[in-house]
Structures are given as C-alpha cells and as structure tokens.
Amino acid sequence: MDPKRAAQERFDTARDALIDLSHRIHAHPELGFEEEKASAWLCEMLTDAGFSVESGICALPTAFRARAGSGPVNVGLCAEYDSLPGIGHACGHNIIAASALGAAFAAAQVADELGLTVTVIGTPAEEVGNASGKILLLERGAFDGMHAAMMVHPAPIDMLRAKIIAASMFEVHCTGRESHASAFPELGVNAADALTIAQTALGLLRQHIRSSDRIHGIVTHGGDAPNVVPAHTSARYIVRSETLEQLTELRGKVYRCFEAGALATGARLEITGGDKPYAEMQHNETLAELYRANIKALGRSLAGAGEWETRPSGSTDMGNVSRVVPSIHPMIGIDSLPAVNHQPDFAAHCVSAPADKALRDGALAMAWTCIDLARQGVASLQSNSPEPQAK
Ligand SMILES: [Zn+2]
Ligand SMILES: [Zn+2]
C-alpha cells in the first residue's frame, strides 16, 4: 500500500481516541510545568500504541519522550499541552498535543518501511514566556540527533509561515517603605508610584520603537491597603522584537523605564527572569513546502492569510528549536473568527467540529511530511537551516 495511504488508515483507527484526548485535555486545563494529567494521558496512549516512552525527562516532571522505529531519519513531533491562567485552553494546545500523537501514530506505521525514527517530545510550559519547556529541553539535550522538528498550532485561519517574533518575559519587584498614608506620608517610599512612573516612561518610549516591537505587561501586586503607603509592588512584562538581537536592544530601553521609576521614588528595583528568551521562528523552506503540498492535498488552500502572515504575531519556544533543528510551526485554522487566540471564545472553538478536523488535517499533513522527508533524505533540509545536531 502507498505509505501515505497506510499512514492515513492508521490515523483513522485512532481518530476517535485522539479527539477524546483533545477534549479531555481541554476540559482539564493545567498551567505550565503542572500538566500532570495531560502528560500522563499522552504517555499512556503512546505506550499503548507501542512507543517506548520515557516520562519526566531532563528533570522536567511533565516532559516526556516517546520513540517508535529506528530508521536513520529522526523526526521530532512536539506536543504542547499547557493552558492559560483564567481562560483555560484559549490557545488550543489540546489540539497541538492530539495532532502530534496522531502524526506520530500515522508515521510510525510506515517507519520501518521508510527508515524513520519517530520521536514525540512532550514539551511543557510553552506559555510561560521565559525558561520554558522547549528551551530547557534543548539545553538538556532532548532534541539531540533529530533531523527535523514540527508541530501545528491552532489559529483562526491556516498559515504556513506566521511571523513569529522573539520574546522575553521578566518580573519586576519594587521595594519602598510603608507608612501611614495620611498621618506620616513623608516617611513612606511609594513602590506603586515607581511602577506608575515606569508605565508612563514606557508609554513615551512607544514613539521610539520599531513598529514590529511589542511591550505589554500587568501589575501583579499593586499594594495592600489604601491607607498604607505601598512598600512592595510587582509587575510581569513581556518585550518582543523581530529578532533576538533587536530584542536585546529594546529590553535595555524597557529596563531603563523601570529604573526611572525606582530613581524618582527612591524605591529599590529588582528584575528577575528574562534570561532565557524565545527566539524568532526560522521556518525551514524544504519542510514548509512539503507541508504546503500535503495540507493542500487535504483540501486546505492556505490562501487568504494575506497580511496575517506578514504582521508580527506571537512568539514560541519552537523558535529556539528552529535555530538548532530544521523546523516548521504552521498554523492550522479552526474557523474561529471573530474569535482569536487568548480569548475565552477561542477556547470554546478549540473543541468544535472544525477544531477536530484541524487535529486530523494537521496530524496527517505532518505524517505525510515525515514520509516525504524520509523519501527525499535529510540532505534536502540544508537549504536554509543549521546543520542537524550530531547524534
Ligand atoms: Zn498562546
Ligand atoms: Zn499557543
């Protein structure tokens, strides 16, 4: 039988279980590095499907690696399964997890015939913004020996090469001195004012940044009582730029805005995190074109993305993977408009019929891309990506 047909038949036998898995993960949202249920469910299904599974790899309890086949072409399928605080699976990582498994099951069916090693990497905590799952897994060798890596990410519409930019998340802590806000205000050092000044400075900075730069954040602690001068405040911010290099430059300017708040009020400033940023995504041309042909064969045109593919979108730690292993990160449409990622309405769309269809199409397009890669050889990946890592 044609390998792509055989892979599809294997997917079809698992389809209902994969949709059930997607919906189950969606119904039990877990935050980054706390994805105990999702990780266990995925490992269980992979074990049942005959994969050799190692859970808790690289000192990350909710990460895992699962392998089938032992061929010379080693393809990695990344499964994400973390959710967002308060709005659950509003980024649809339940679909990412289930489609990665579906692709792995389908590709494993023809692994021996085509010389494939199929590796599923369970990558926790994509949404945390710093020192995330893939970054730590990369550092600790989980991607060593892989020739290609891929995943699909749900979005309102299909996009082959979303403009995924670099990002750095950091925590800001300001420390002042408490005092009675009315009786002894002159004795207080106002740590809330330090953040107010920083936010004003950031507002002014926006005139002088690139149109593709992003600065956004929240105050996570603003004080304890209106009649006590706030002595402890904190904030969490994300800075983004088109490249890691531009990001480093912008982050310095942003840090100075926080320093301005501390200087003006006399509060002490501490910034933590920001040390392991997300890199911009480098889409491998060869893999992207193979995926394009396969997703088109499944009836998705990829037309209509228009300016969506050129405007800066989000960021992902798959960008860091793409710097080391030839990678793709296509967006798979779930027909959710006007709802977009990180909205509660989008979460509702992530278990709809189009979402279940996206799971299937994404899984098959990835499996078929693995098959094409096995047939044409990994030398074809060298066009625009770094050398694959040595085994
Ligand atoms: Zn997200
Ligand atoms: Zn996401």
Coordinates of C-alpha atoms and ligand atoms in Angstrom, one line a residue:
M1 CA 0.0 0.0 0.0
D2 CA 1.1 3.6 -0.6
P3 CA 2.8 4.7 2.6
K4 CA 0.7 7.9 2.9
R5 CA -2.5 5.8 2.5
A6 CA -1.2 3.4 5.1
A7 CA -0.5 6.3 7.5
Q8 CA -3.9 7.7 6.9
E9 CA -5.6 4.4 7.7
R10 CA -3.6 4.1 10.9
F11 CA -4.7 7.6 11.9
D12 CA -8.3 6.8 11.2
T13 CA -8.2 3.8 13.6
A14 CA -7.0 6.3 16.4
R15 CA -9.1 9.3 15.4
D16 CA -11.9 8.9 17.9
A17 CA -9.5 8.3 20.7
L18 CA -7.4 11.3 19.7
I19 CA -10.5 13.6 19.6
D20 CA -11.4 12.3 23.0
L21 CA -7.9 13.1 24.2
S22 CA -8.1 16.6 22.8
H23 CA -11.4 17.2 24.5
R24 CA -10.2 15.7 27.8
I25 CA -7.1 17.9 27.9
H26 CA -9.3 20.9 27.1
A27 CA -11.7 20.1 29.9
H28 CA -8.9 19.8 32.5
P29 CA -6.7 22.9 31.8
E30 CA -3.3 22.8 33.5
L31 CA -0.7 25.6 33.7
G32 CA 2.9 25.3 32.5
F33 CA 5.0 22.7 34.3
E34 CA 1.9 21.5 36.2
E35 CA 0.5 19.4 33.3
E36 CA 0.4 16.2 35.2
K37 CA -2.9 14.8 33.8
A38 CA -2.2 15.7 30.2
S39 CA 1.3 14.4 30.3
A40 CA 0.2 11.1 31.8
W41 CA -2.7 10.7 29.3
L42 CA -0.3 11.3 26.4
C43 CA 2.3 8.9 27.7
E44 CA -0.4 6.2 28.3
M45 CA -1.7 6.4 24.7
L46 CA 1.8 6.3 23.3
T47 CA 2.7 3.3 25.4
D48 CA -0.5 1.6 24.3
A49 CA 0.5 2.3 20.6
G50 CA 3.8 0.5 21.1
F51 CA 6.1 3.5 21.5
S52 CA 8.9 3.3 24.1
V53 CA 8.1 6.1 26.5
E54 CA 10.3 8.0 29.0
S55 CA 8.4 10.4 31.2
G56 CA 9.9 13.2 33.3
I57 CA 12.9 13.6 31.1
C58 CA 15.6 16.3 31.6
A59 CA 14.4 16.9 35.2
L60 CA 11.1 18.2 34.0
P61 CA 8.3 16.0 35.5
T62 CA 5.7 16.8 32.9
A63 CA 8.1 16.5 29.9
F64 CA 8.4 13.2 28.0
R65 CA 10.0 11.5 25.0
A66 CA 8.4 8.6 23.1
R67 CA 10.0 6.7 20.2
A68 CA 9.0 4.3 17.5
G69 CA 11.1 3.0 14.7
S70 CA 14.8 3.0 14.4
G71 CA 15.5 4.3 11.0
P72 CA 18.2 6.8 10.0
V73 CA 15.8 9.8 9.6
N74 CA 14.8 11.0 13.0
V75 CA 11.8 13.3 13.0
G76 CA 10.5 15.1 16.1
L77 CA 6.9 15.9 16.8
C78 CA 6.4 18.5 19.5
A79 CA 3.4 18.2 21.8
E80 CA 2.3 21.2 23.8
Y81 CA -0.4 20.8 26.5
D82 CA -0.3 23.8 28.8
S83 CA -3.1 26.3 29.3
L84 CA -3.5 29.9 30.2
P85 CA -4.4 31.3 33.6
G86 CA -8.1 32.1 33.9
I87 CA -9.1 31.3 30.3
G88 CA -8.0 27.6 30.0
H89 CA -7.2 26.3 26.6
A90 CA -7.6 29.6 24.8
C91 CA -4.5 28.8 22.7
G92 CA -5.7 25.4 21.8
H93 CA -2.7 23.4 23.0
N94 CA -5.1 20.4 23.4
I95 CA -5.1 20.3 19.5
I96 CA -1.3 20.5 19.4
A97 CA -1.0 17.6 21.7
A98 CA -3.5 15.4 20.0
S99 CA -2.3 16.2 16.4
A100 CA 1.3 15.4 17.4
L101 CA 0.2 12.0 18.6
G102 CA -1.9 11.4 15.5
A103 CA 1.0 12.3 13.3
A104 CA 3.3 10.0 15.3
F105 CA 0.9 7.1 15.2
A106 CA 0.5 7.5 11.4
A107 CA 4.2 8.0 10.6
A108 CA 5.2 5.1 12.9
Q109 CA 3.0 2.8 10.8
V110 CA 5.5 3.2 7.9
A111 CA 8.7 3.9 9.9
D112 CA 10.4 0.6 9.3
E113 CA 9.5 0.6 5.6
L114 CA 10.8 4.1 5.1
G115 CA 13.7 4.3 7.5
L116 CA 12.1 6.7 10.0
T117 CA 12.6 7.1 13.7
V118 CA 9.5 8.9 15.0
T119 CA 10.1 10.8 18.3
V120 CA 7.3 12.6 20.2
I121 CA 8.7 15.2 22.6
G122 CA 6.3 16.3 25.3
T123 CA 7.2 20.0 25.7
P124 CA 5.6 21.6 28.8
A125 CA 5.0 25.2 29.6
E126 CA 5.0 27.0 26.2
E127 CA 3.0 29.9 27.6
V128 CA 5.3 30.9 30.5
G129 CA 7.4 33.3 28.4
N130 CA 10.9 32.6 29.9
A131 CA 12.9 29.4 30.5
S132 CA 10.1 27.4 29.0
G133 CA 9.8 23.7 28.3
K134 CA 11.5 23.6 24.9
I135 CA 14.3 25.9 26.0
L136 CA 15.2 23.7 28.9
L137 CA 14.7 20.5 26.9
L138 CA 17.0 21.9 24.2
E139 CA 19.7 22.9 26.8
R140 CA 19.5 19.4 28.3
G141 CA 19.8 17.5 25.0
A142 CA 16.3 16.3 24.4
F143 CA 16.5 17.4 20.7
D144 CA 19.9 15.9 20.1
G145 CA 20.0 13.7 17.0
M146 CA 16.8 15.0 15.5
H147 CA 16.9 15.9 11.8
A148 CA 13.7 17.8 11.7
A149 CA 11.1 19.0 14.2
M150 CA 7.5 20.1 13.7
M151 CA 4.1 20.9 15.3
V152 CA 0.9 22.6 14.2
H153 CA -0.7 25.4 16.2
P154 CA -4.4 26.2 16.0
A155 CA -5.3 29.7 14.8
P156 CA -8.4 31.4 13.3
I157 CA -7.1 30.6 9.8
D158 CA -4.4 28.5 8.1
M159 CA -1.0 30.0 7.8
L160 CA 2.2 28.3 6.7
R161 CA 4.7 30.8 7.9
A162 CA 3.3 33.0 10.6
K163 CA 5.7 35.8 11.5
I164 CA 6.7 34.5 14.9
I165 CA 8.9 37.1 16.8
A166 CA 11.3 36.9 19.7
A167 CA 10.1 37.5 23.2
S168 CA 11.4 37.9 26.7
M169 CA 9.3 37.8 29.9
F170 CA 10.6 39.2 33.2
E171 CA 9.3 40.0 36.7
V172 CA 9.7 43.4 38.3
H173 CA 9.8 43.9 42.0
C174 CA 9.8 47.3 43.6
T175 CA 10.5 47.8 47.3
G176 CA 9.8 51.0 49.2
R177 CA 8.8 51.7 52.8
E178 CA 5.4 51.5 54.5
S179 CA 4.0 54.4 56.4
H180 CA 0.6 55.8 57.4
A181 CA -0.7 57.3 54.1
S182 CA -2.3 60.3 55.8
A183 CA -0.6 60.8 59.2
F184 CA 3.0 60.2 58.1
P185 CA 3.1 60.2 54.3
E186 CA 6.6 61.9 54.3
L187 CA 8.1 58.8 55.9
G188 CA 6.8 56.5 53.1
V189 CA 8.6 55.3 49.9
N190 CA 5.9 54.5 47.4
A191 CA 6.6 51.4 45.4
A192 CA 3.3 51.8 43.5
D193 CA 4.5 55.2 42.2
A194 CA 7.6 53.5 40.9
L195 CA 5.5 51.3 38.7
T196 CA 3.3 54.3 37.6
I197 CA 6.4 56.2 36.5
A198 CA 7.7 53.2 34.7
Q199 CA 4.4 52.8 32.8
T200 CA 4.4 56.5 31.9
A201 CA 8.0 56.2 30.6
L202 CA 7.1 53.0 28.6
G203 CA 4.2 55.0 27.1
L204 CA 6.6 57.6 25.9
L205 CA 9.1 55.0 24.7
R206 CA 6.5 53.7 22.3
Q207 CA 7.1 56.6 20.0
H208 CA 10.7 55.5 19.5
I209 CA 10.4 51.8 18.9
R210 CA 10.0 49.7 15.7
S211 CA 6.5 49.1 14.5
S212 CA 7.2 45.4 15.0
D213 CA 8.2 45.8 18.6
R214 CA 5.8 44.9 21.4
I215 CA 5.8 45.9 25.1
H216 CA 3.0 44.6 27.3
G217 CA 2.5 43.7 30.9
I218 CA 0.5 43.5 34.0
V219 CA 0.8 44.7 37.6
T220 CA 0.7 41.6 39.7
H221 CA 0.8 43.3 43.0
G222 CA -0.1 47.0 43.5
G223 CA -0.2 47.4 47.3
D224 CA -2.1 46.0 50.3
A225 CA -4.3 48.8 51.6
P226 CA -5.1 52.4 50.5
N227 CA -4.1 53.8 53.9
V228 CA -0.7 52.1 53.9
V229 CA 2.0 53.5 51.5
P230 CA 2.7 50.5 49.2
A231 CA 6.1 49.1 50.0
H232 CA 6.0 46.1 47.8
T233 CA 4.8 46.1 44.3
S234 CA 5.4 43.8 41.3
A235 CA 4.7 43.5 37.7
R236 CA 5.2 41.0 34.9
Y237 CA 6.2 42.3 31.4
I238 CA 6.9 40.8 28.0
V239 CA 9.1 42.6 25.4
R240 CA 9.1 41.3 21.8
S241 CA 11.0 42.1 18.6
E242 CA 11.5 40.6 15.2
T243 CA 14.8 39.0 16.2
L244 CA 16.7 38.1 19.4
E245 CA 19.3 40.8 18.5
Q246 CA 16.7 43.6 18.3
L247 CA 15.0 42.2 21.4
T248 CA 18.2 42.6 23.5
E249 CA 18.4 46.3 22.4
L250 CA 14.8 47.0 23.2
R251 CA 14.9 45.2 26.5
G252 CA 17.6 47.5 27.7
K253 CA 15.4 50.6 26.9
V254 CA 12.5 49.0 28.7
Y255 CA 14.6 48.2 31.8
R256 CA 15.6 51.8 32.0
C257 CA 11.9 52.8 32.3
F258 CA 11.7 50.7 35.4
E259 CA 14.9 52.2 36.7
A260 CA 13.4 55.6 36.2
G261 CA 10.5 54.7 38.5
A262 CA 12.9 53.5 41.1
L263 CA 15.1 56.5 40.9
A264 CA 12.3 59.0 41.1
T265 CA 10.7 57.4 44.1
G266 CA 13.7 56.0 46.0
A267 CA 12.3 52.5 45.8
R268 CA 14.6 49.6 45.2
L269 CA 14.2 47.7 41.9
E270 CA 14.8 44.1 41.2
I271 CA 14.2 42.5 37.8
T272 CA 14.2 38.7 37.6
G273 CA 13.7 36.3 34.6
G274 CA 14.3 37.5 31.1
D275 CA 17.4 35.3 31.0
K276 CA 16.1 32.6 28.6
P277 CA 14.1 34.4 25.9
Y278 CA 12.1 32.9 23.0
A279 CA 13.9 33.2 19.6
E280 CA 12.1 34.2 16.4
M281 CA 10.9 31.3 14.3
Q282 CA 13.1 30.3 11.3
H283 CA 10.8 28.2 9.1
N284 CA 12.7 25.6 7.2
E285 CA 11.9 26.1 3.5
T286 CA 12.1 22.5 2.5
L287 CA 9.8 21.3 5.3
A288 CA 7.4 24.2 4.8
E289 CA 7.0 23.4 1.1
L290 CA 6.4 19.7 1.8
Y291 CA 3.9 20.6 4.4
R292 CA 2.2 23.0 2.0
A293 CA 1.7 20.3 -0.6
N294 CA 0.4 17.9 1.9
I295 CA -2.1 20.3 3.6
K296 CA -3.3 21.3 0.2
A297 CA -3.9 17.7 -0.7
L298 CA -6.1 17.6 2.4
G299 CA -8.2 20.4 1.0
R300 CA -6.8 23.4 2.7
S301 CA -5.7 26.1 0.3
L302 CA -3.5 28.3 2.6
A303 CA -4.9 31.2 0.6
G304 CA -6.3 34.2 2.4
A305 CA -3.7 34.6 5.1
G306 CA -2.7 37.9 3.4
E307 CA -1.3 40.4 5.9
W308 CA -1.8 37.9 8.7
E309 CA 1.4 36.3 7.6
T310 CA 3.4 39.5 7.4
R311 CA 2.4 41.3 10.6
P312 CA 4.1 40.3 13.8
S313 CA 2.2 37.6 15.6
G314 CA 3.1 35.8 18.8
S315 CA 6.2 34.1 20.0
T316 CA 7.0 30.5 20.8
D317 CA 9.9 28.5 22.2
M318 CA 9.7 26.5 18.9
G319 CA 11.7 29.4 17.6
N320 CA 14.6 28.3 19.8
V321 CA 14.2 24.7 18.4
S322 CA 14.3 26.1 14.9
R323 CA 17.7 27.7 15.5
V324 CA 19.1 24.2 16.1
V325 CA 16.9 21.7 14.2
P326 CA 15.2 22.4 10.9
S327 CA 11.6 23.1 11.9
I328 CA 8.2 24.2 10.9
H329 CA 5.3 25.6 13.0
P330 CA 2.3 26.0 10.7
M331 CA -0.9 27.5 12.0
I332 CA -3.9 25.2 11.4
G333 CA -7.2 27.1 11.0
I334 CA -10.1 26.2 13.3
D335 CA -12.6 28.7 11.7
S336 CA -13.0 30.7 14.9
L337 CA -13.3 34.3 13.6
P338 CA -14.0 36.7 15.0
A339 CA -12.5 34.9 18.0
V340 CA -8.7 34.8 18.1
N341 CA -6.1 33.1 20.3
H342 CA -6.1 34.0 24.0
Q343 CA -9.8 34.9 24.1
P344 CA -12.3 32.8 26.0
D345 CA -14.4 32.5 22.8
F346 CA -11.4 30.9 21.1
A347 CA -11.2 28.3 23.9
A348 CA -14.7 27.3 23.1
H349 CA -13.8 26.9 19.4
C350 CA -10.9 24.5 20.3
V351 CA -13.3 21.6 20.8
S352 CA -15.6 22.4 17.8
A353 CA -16.1 20.3 14.7
P354 CA -13.6 22.4 12.8
A355 CA -11.1 22.0 15.6
D356 CA -11.4 18.2 15.5
K357 CA -11.0 18.5 11.7
A358 CA -7.9 20.6 12.2
L359 CA -6.5 17.9 14.5
R360 CA -6.9 15.4 11.8
D361 CA -5.6 17.5 8.9
G362 CA -2.6 18.8 10.9
A363 CA -1.7 15.3 12.0
L364 CA -1.9 13.8 8.5
A365 CA 0.0 16.7 6.9
M366 CA 2.8 16.3 9.4
A367 CA 2.9 12.5 9.0
W368 CA 2.9 12.8 5.2
T369 CA 5.7 15.5 5.5
C370 CA 7.7 13.0 7.5
I371 CA 7.1 10.4 4.8
D372 CA 8.3 12.8 2.1
L373 CA 11.3 13.7 4.1
A374 CA 12.3 10.0 4.6
R375 CA 11.9 9.5 0.8
Q376 CA 14.0 12.5 -0.3
G377 CA 16.6 12.4 2.5
V378 CA 17.7 14.8 5.2
A379 CA 20.3 16.5 2.9
S380 CA 17.3 18.3 1.3
L381 CA 16.8 20.2 4.6
Q382 CA 20.1 22.1 4.5
S383 CA 18.7 24.9 2.3
N384 CA 18.2 27.5 5.0
S385 CA 18.6 25.8 8.3
P386 CA 21.6 25.0 10.6
E387 CA 23.2 21.6 10.4
P388 CA 21.3 18.9 12.3
Q389 CA 22.9 18.1 15.6
A390 CA 25.2 15.1 15.7
K391 CA 23.9 12.0 17.4
Ligands
ZN1 ZN -0.7 31.1 23.4
ZN2 ZN 0.0 28.6 21.8

